[in-house]
mmCIF file of C-alpha atoms in Angstrom:
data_model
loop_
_atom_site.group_PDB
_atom_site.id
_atom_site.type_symbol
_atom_site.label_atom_id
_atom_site.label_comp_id
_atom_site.label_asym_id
_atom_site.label_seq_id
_atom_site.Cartn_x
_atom_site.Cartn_y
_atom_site.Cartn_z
ATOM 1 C CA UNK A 1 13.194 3.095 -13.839
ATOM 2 C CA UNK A 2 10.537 2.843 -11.601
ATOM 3 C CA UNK A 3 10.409 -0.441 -10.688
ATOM 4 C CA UNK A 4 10.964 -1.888 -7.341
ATOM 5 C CA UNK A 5 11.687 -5.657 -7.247
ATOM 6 C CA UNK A 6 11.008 -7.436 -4.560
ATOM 7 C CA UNK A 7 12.071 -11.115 -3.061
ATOM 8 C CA UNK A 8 11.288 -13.826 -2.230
ATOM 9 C CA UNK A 9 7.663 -13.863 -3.090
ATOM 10 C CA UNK A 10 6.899 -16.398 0.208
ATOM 11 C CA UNK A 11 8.898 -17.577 2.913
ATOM 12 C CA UNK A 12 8.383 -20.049 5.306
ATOM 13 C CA UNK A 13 10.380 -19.329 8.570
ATOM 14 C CA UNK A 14 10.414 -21.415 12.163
ATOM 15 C CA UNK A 15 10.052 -19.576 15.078
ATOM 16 C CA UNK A 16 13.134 -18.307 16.107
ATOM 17 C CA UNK A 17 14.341 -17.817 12.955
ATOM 18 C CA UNK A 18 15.190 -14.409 11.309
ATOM 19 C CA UNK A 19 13.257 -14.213 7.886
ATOM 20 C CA UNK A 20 15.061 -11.490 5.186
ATOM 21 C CA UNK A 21 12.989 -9.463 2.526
ATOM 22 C CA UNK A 22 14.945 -8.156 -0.444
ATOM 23 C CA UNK A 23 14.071 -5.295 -2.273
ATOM 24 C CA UNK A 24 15.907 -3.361 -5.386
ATOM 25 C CA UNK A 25 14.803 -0.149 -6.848
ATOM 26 C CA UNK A 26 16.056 1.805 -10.036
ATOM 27 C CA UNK A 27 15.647 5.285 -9.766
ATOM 28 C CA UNK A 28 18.257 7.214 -7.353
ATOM 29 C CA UNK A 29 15.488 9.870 -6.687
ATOM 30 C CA UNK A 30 14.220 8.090 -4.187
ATOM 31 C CA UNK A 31 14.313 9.102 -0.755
ATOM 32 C CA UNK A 32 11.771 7.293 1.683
ATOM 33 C CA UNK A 33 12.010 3.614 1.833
ATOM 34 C CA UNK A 34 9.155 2.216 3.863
ATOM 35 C CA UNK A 35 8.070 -1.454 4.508
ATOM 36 C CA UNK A 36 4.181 -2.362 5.242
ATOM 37 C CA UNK A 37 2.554 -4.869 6.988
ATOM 38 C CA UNK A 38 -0.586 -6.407 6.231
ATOM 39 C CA UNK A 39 -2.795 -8.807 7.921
ATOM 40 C CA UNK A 40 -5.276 -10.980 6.051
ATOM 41 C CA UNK A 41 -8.504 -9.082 5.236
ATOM 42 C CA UNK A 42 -6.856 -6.039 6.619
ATOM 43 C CA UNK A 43 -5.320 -2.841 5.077
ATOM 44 C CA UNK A 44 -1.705 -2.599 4.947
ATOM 45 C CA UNK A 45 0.428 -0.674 7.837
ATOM 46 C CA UNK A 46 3.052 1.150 8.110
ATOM 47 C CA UNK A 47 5.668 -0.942 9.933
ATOM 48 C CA UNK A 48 9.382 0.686 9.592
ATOM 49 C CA UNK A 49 11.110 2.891 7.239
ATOM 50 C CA UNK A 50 14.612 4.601 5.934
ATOM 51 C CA UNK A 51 15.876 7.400 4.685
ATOM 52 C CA UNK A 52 19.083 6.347 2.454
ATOM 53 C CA UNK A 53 21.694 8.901 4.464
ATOM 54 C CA UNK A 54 21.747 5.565 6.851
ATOM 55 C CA UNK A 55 22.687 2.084 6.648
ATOM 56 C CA UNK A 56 20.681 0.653 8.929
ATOM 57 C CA UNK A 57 17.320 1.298 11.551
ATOM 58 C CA UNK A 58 16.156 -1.096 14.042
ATOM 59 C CA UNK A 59 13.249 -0.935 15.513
ATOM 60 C CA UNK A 60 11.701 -3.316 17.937
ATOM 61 C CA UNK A 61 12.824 -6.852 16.405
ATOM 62 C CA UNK A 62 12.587 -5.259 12.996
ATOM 63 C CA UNK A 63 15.724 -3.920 11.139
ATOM 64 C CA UNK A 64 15.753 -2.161 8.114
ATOM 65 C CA UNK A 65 19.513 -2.367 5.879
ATOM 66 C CA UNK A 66 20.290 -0.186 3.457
ATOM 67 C CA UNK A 67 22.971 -0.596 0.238
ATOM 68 C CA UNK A 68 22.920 2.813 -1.168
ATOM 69 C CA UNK A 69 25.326 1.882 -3.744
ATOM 70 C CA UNK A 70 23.896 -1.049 -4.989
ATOM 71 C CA UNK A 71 20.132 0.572 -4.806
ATOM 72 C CA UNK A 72 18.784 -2.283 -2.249
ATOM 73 C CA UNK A 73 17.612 -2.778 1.261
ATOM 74 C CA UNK A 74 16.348 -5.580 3.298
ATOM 75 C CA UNK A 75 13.747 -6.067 6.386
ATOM 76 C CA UNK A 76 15.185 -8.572 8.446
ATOM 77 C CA UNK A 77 12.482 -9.571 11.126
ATOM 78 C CA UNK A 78 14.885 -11.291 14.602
ATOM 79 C CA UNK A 79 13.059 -14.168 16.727
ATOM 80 C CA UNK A 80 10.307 -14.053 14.174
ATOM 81 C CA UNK A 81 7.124 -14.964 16.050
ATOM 82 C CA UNK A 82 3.548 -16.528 14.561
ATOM 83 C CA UNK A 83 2.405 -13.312 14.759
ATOM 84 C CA UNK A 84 4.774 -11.959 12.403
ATOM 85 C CA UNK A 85 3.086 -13.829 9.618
ATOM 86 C CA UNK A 86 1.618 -11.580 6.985
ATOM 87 C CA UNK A 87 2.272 -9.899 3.482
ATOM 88 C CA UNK A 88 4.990 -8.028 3.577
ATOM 89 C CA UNK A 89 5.597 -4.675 1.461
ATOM 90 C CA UNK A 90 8.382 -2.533 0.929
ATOM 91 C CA UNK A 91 8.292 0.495 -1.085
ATOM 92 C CA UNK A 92 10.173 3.733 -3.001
ATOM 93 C CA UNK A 93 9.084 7.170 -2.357
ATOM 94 C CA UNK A 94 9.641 11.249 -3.189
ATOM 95 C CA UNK A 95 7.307 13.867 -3.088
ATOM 96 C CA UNK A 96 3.833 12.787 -4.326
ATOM 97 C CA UNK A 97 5.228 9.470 -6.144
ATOM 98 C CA UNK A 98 5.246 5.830 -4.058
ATOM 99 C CA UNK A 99 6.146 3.024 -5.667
ATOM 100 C CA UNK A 100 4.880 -1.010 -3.967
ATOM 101 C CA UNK A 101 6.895 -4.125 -4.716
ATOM 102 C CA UNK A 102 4.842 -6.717 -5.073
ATOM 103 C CA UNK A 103 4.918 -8.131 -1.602
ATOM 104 C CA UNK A 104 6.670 -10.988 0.287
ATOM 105 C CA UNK A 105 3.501 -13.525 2.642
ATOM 106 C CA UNK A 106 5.480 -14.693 5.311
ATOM 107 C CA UNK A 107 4.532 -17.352 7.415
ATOM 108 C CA UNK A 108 6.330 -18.331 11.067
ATOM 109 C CA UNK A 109 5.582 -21.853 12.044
ATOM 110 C CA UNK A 110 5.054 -22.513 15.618
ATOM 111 C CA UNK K 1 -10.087 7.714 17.293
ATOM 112 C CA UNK K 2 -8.719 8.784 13.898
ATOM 113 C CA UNK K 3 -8.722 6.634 11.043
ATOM 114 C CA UNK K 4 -10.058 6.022 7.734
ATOM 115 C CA UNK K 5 -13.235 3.824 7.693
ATOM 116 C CA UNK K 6 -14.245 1.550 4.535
ATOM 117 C CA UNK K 7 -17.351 0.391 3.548
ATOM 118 C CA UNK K 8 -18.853 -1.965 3.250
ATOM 119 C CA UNK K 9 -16.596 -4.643 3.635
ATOM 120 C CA UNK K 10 -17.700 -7.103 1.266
ATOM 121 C CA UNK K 11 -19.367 -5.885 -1.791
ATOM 122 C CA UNK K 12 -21.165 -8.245 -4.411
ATOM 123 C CA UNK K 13 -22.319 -6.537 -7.579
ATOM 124 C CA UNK K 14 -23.820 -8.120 -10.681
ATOM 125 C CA UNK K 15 -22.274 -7.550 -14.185
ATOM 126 C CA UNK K 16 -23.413 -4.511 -15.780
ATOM 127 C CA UNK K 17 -23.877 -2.532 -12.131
ATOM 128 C CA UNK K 18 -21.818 0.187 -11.196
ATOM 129 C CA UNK K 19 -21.265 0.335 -7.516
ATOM 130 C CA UNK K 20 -19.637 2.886 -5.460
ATOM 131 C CA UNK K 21 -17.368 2.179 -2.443
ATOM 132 C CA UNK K 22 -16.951 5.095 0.578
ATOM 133 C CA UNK K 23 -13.739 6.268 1.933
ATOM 134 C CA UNK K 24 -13.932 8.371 4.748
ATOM 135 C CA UNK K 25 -10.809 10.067 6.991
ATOM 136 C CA UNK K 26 -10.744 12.128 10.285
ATOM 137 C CA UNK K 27 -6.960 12.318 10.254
ATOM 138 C CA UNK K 28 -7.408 16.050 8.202
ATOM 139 C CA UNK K 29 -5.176 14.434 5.703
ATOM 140 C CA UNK K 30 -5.319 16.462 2.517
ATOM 141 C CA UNK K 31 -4.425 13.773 0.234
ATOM 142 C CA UNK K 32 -6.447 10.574 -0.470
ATOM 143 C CA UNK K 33 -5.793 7.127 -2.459
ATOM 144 C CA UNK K 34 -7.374 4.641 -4.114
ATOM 145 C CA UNK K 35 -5.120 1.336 -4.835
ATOM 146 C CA UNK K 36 -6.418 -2.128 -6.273
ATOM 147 C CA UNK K 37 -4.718 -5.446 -4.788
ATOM 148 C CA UNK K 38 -4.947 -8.723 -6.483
ATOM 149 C CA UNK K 39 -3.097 -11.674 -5.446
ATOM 150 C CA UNK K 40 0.735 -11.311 -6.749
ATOM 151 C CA UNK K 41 0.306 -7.990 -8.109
ATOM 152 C CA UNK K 42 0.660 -5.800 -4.880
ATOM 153 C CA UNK K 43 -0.668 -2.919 -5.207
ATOM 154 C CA UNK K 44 -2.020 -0.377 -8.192
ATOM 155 C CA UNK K 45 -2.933 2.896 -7.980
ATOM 156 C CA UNK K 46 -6.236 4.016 -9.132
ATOM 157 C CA UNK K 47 -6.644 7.585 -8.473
ATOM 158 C CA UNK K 48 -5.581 10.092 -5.787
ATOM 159 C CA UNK K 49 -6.249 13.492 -4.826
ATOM 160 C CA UNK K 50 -4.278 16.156 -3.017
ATOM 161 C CA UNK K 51 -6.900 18.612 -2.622
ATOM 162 C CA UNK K 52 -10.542 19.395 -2.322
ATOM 163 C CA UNK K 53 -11.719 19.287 -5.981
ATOM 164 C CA UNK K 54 -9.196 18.060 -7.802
ATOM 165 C CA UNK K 55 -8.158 14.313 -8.699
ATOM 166 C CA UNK K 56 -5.632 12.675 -10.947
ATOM 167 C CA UNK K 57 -5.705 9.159 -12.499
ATOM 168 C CA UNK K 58 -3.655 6.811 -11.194
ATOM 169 C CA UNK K 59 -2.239 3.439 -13.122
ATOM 170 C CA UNK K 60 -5.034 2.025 -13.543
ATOM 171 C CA UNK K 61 -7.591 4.453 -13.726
ATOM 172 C CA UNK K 62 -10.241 2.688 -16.356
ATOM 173 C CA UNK K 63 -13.383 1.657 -15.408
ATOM 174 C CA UNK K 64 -13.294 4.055 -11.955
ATOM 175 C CA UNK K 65 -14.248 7.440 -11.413
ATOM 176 C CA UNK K 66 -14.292 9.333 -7.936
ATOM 177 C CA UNK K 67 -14.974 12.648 -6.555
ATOM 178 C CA UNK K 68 -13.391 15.026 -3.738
ATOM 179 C CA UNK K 69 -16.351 17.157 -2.450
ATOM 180 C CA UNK K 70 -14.930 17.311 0.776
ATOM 181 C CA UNK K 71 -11.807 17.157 2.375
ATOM 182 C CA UNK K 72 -12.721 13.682 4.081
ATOM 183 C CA UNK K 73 -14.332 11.572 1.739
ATOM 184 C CA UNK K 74 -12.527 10.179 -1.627
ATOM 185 C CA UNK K 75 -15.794 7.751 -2.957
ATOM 186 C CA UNK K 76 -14.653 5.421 -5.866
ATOM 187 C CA UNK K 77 -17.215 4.561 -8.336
ATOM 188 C CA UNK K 78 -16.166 1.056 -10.059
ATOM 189 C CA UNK K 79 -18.344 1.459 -13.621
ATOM 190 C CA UNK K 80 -19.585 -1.105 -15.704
ATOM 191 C CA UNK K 81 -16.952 -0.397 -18.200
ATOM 192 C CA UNK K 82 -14.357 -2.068 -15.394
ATOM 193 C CA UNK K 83 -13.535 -5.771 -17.319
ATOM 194 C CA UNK K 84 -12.224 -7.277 -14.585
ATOM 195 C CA UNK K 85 -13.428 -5.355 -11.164
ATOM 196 C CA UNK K 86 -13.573 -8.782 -9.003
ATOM 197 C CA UNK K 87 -10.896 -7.461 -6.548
ATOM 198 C CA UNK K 88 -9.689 -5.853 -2.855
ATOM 199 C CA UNK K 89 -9.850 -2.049 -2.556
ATOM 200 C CA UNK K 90 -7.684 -0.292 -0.342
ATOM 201 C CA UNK K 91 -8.151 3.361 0.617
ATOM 202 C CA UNK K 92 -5.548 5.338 2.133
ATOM 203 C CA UNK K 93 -4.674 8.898 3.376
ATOM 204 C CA UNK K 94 -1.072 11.085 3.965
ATOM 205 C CA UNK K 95 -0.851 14.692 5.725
ATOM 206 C CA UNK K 96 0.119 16.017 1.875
ATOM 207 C CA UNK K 97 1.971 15.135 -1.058
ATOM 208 C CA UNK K 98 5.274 15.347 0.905
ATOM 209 C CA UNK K 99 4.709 12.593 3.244
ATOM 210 C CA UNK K 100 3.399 10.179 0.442
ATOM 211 C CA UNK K 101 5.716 7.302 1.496
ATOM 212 C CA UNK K 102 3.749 7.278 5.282
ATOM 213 C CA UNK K 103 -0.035 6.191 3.772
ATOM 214 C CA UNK K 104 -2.461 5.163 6.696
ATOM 215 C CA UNK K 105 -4.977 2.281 4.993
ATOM 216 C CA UNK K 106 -8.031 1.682 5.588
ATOM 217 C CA UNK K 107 -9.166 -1.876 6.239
ATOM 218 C CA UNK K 108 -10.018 -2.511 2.433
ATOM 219 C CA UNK K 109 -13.541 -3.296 0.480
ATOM 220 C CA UNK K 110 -13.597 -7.028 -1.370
ATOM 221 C CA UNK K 111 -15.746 -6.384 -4.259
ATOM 222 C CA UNK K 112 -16.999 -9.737 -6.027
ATOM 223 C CA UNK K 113 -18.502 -9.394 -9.277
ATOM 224 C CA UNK K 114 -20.853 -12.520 -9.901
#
């Protein structure tokens, strides 16, 4: 129930390309639905997140889609750069409670 | 600048030692995190606190012990009685226990047990 599963656990992308992170969660008490970033040796970073009374957000090249009914959502990352490439996170929240999946490392070849 | 500042960075402890890492935050964030990240696991709470004084045990509480003196430090003490506490330790902050999903991280201590 309070599980959030998260795919694929790399991806390789070309430049250009628009790489998609898939995450699933259980528990329909959720109500944030945020998606970190994090650099090697860094801490992670909040990047983008959604509230499930939308379907989508977009911000930047960075679009968040949401599938209330079937309890996923998706970062989708459009003319993925080099610089893009990182660990990816996405995440269930409400209240005090936060839960990770277990992270998607990108990488963007050049 | 506010933040939350780590250290040290790289930690290397001897079996048997406890060792303490320091979390500090000028963001006046009331509540404070520990999580543990190891490669494939993402990341596992160990404690957190949402006020001055009082802490709760996280996951994968074991082995660590903290304190909350003040409102902007959140120390975590990784004992000797922590079997496997070779890992990267990631403090983070929120405004309260509402706005849990928007953590701010610090840039992480890499503790190597040799």
């Amino acid at each position: 129930q309070q599980q959030v599963k998260q795919s694929p656990q790399s991806l390789i992308v070309q430049k250009g390309g628009i790489p998609i992170i898939n995450c699933a969660y259980e528990n329909t008490a959720f109500d944030y639905f945020p998606w970190y970033q994090q650099f090697p040796g860094k801490g992670p970073a909040l990047l983008i997140a959604i509230r499930p009374d939308v379907s989508e957000k977009k911000e930047g090249r960075f679009t968040i889609s949401f599938n209330k009914s079937a309890k996923q959502f998706s970062l989708h990352i459009m003319d993925s750069q080099p610089g893009d490439s990182a660990t990816y996170f996405c995440a269930a929240s409400k209240d005090d409670k936060i839960i990770f999946g277990k992270g998607t490392r990108l990488h963007i070849l050049p | 600048d506010g933040g939350i500042t780590q250290s040290p960075k790289y930690l290397f402890r001897k079996e048997g030692q406890n060792v303490t890492l320091s979390c500090e935050q000028n963001l006046n964030h009331d509540a404070m995190y520990w999580y543990r990240q190891d490669p494939g696991q993402g990341l596992r709470l160990i404690y957190y606190s949402q006020i001055v004084n009082d802490f709760q045990k996280g996951d994968i509480a074991e082995g660590y012990s903290v304190s909350r003196e003040k409102k902007e430090s959140f120390p975590l003490t990784v004992t000797s009685a922590q079997k496997n506490p070779t890992a990267f330790y990631l403090c983070a902050s929120t405004l309260d226990r509402a706005y849990t999903g928007e953590l701010f991280f610090g840039e992480g201590s890499r503790l190597t047990v040799l």
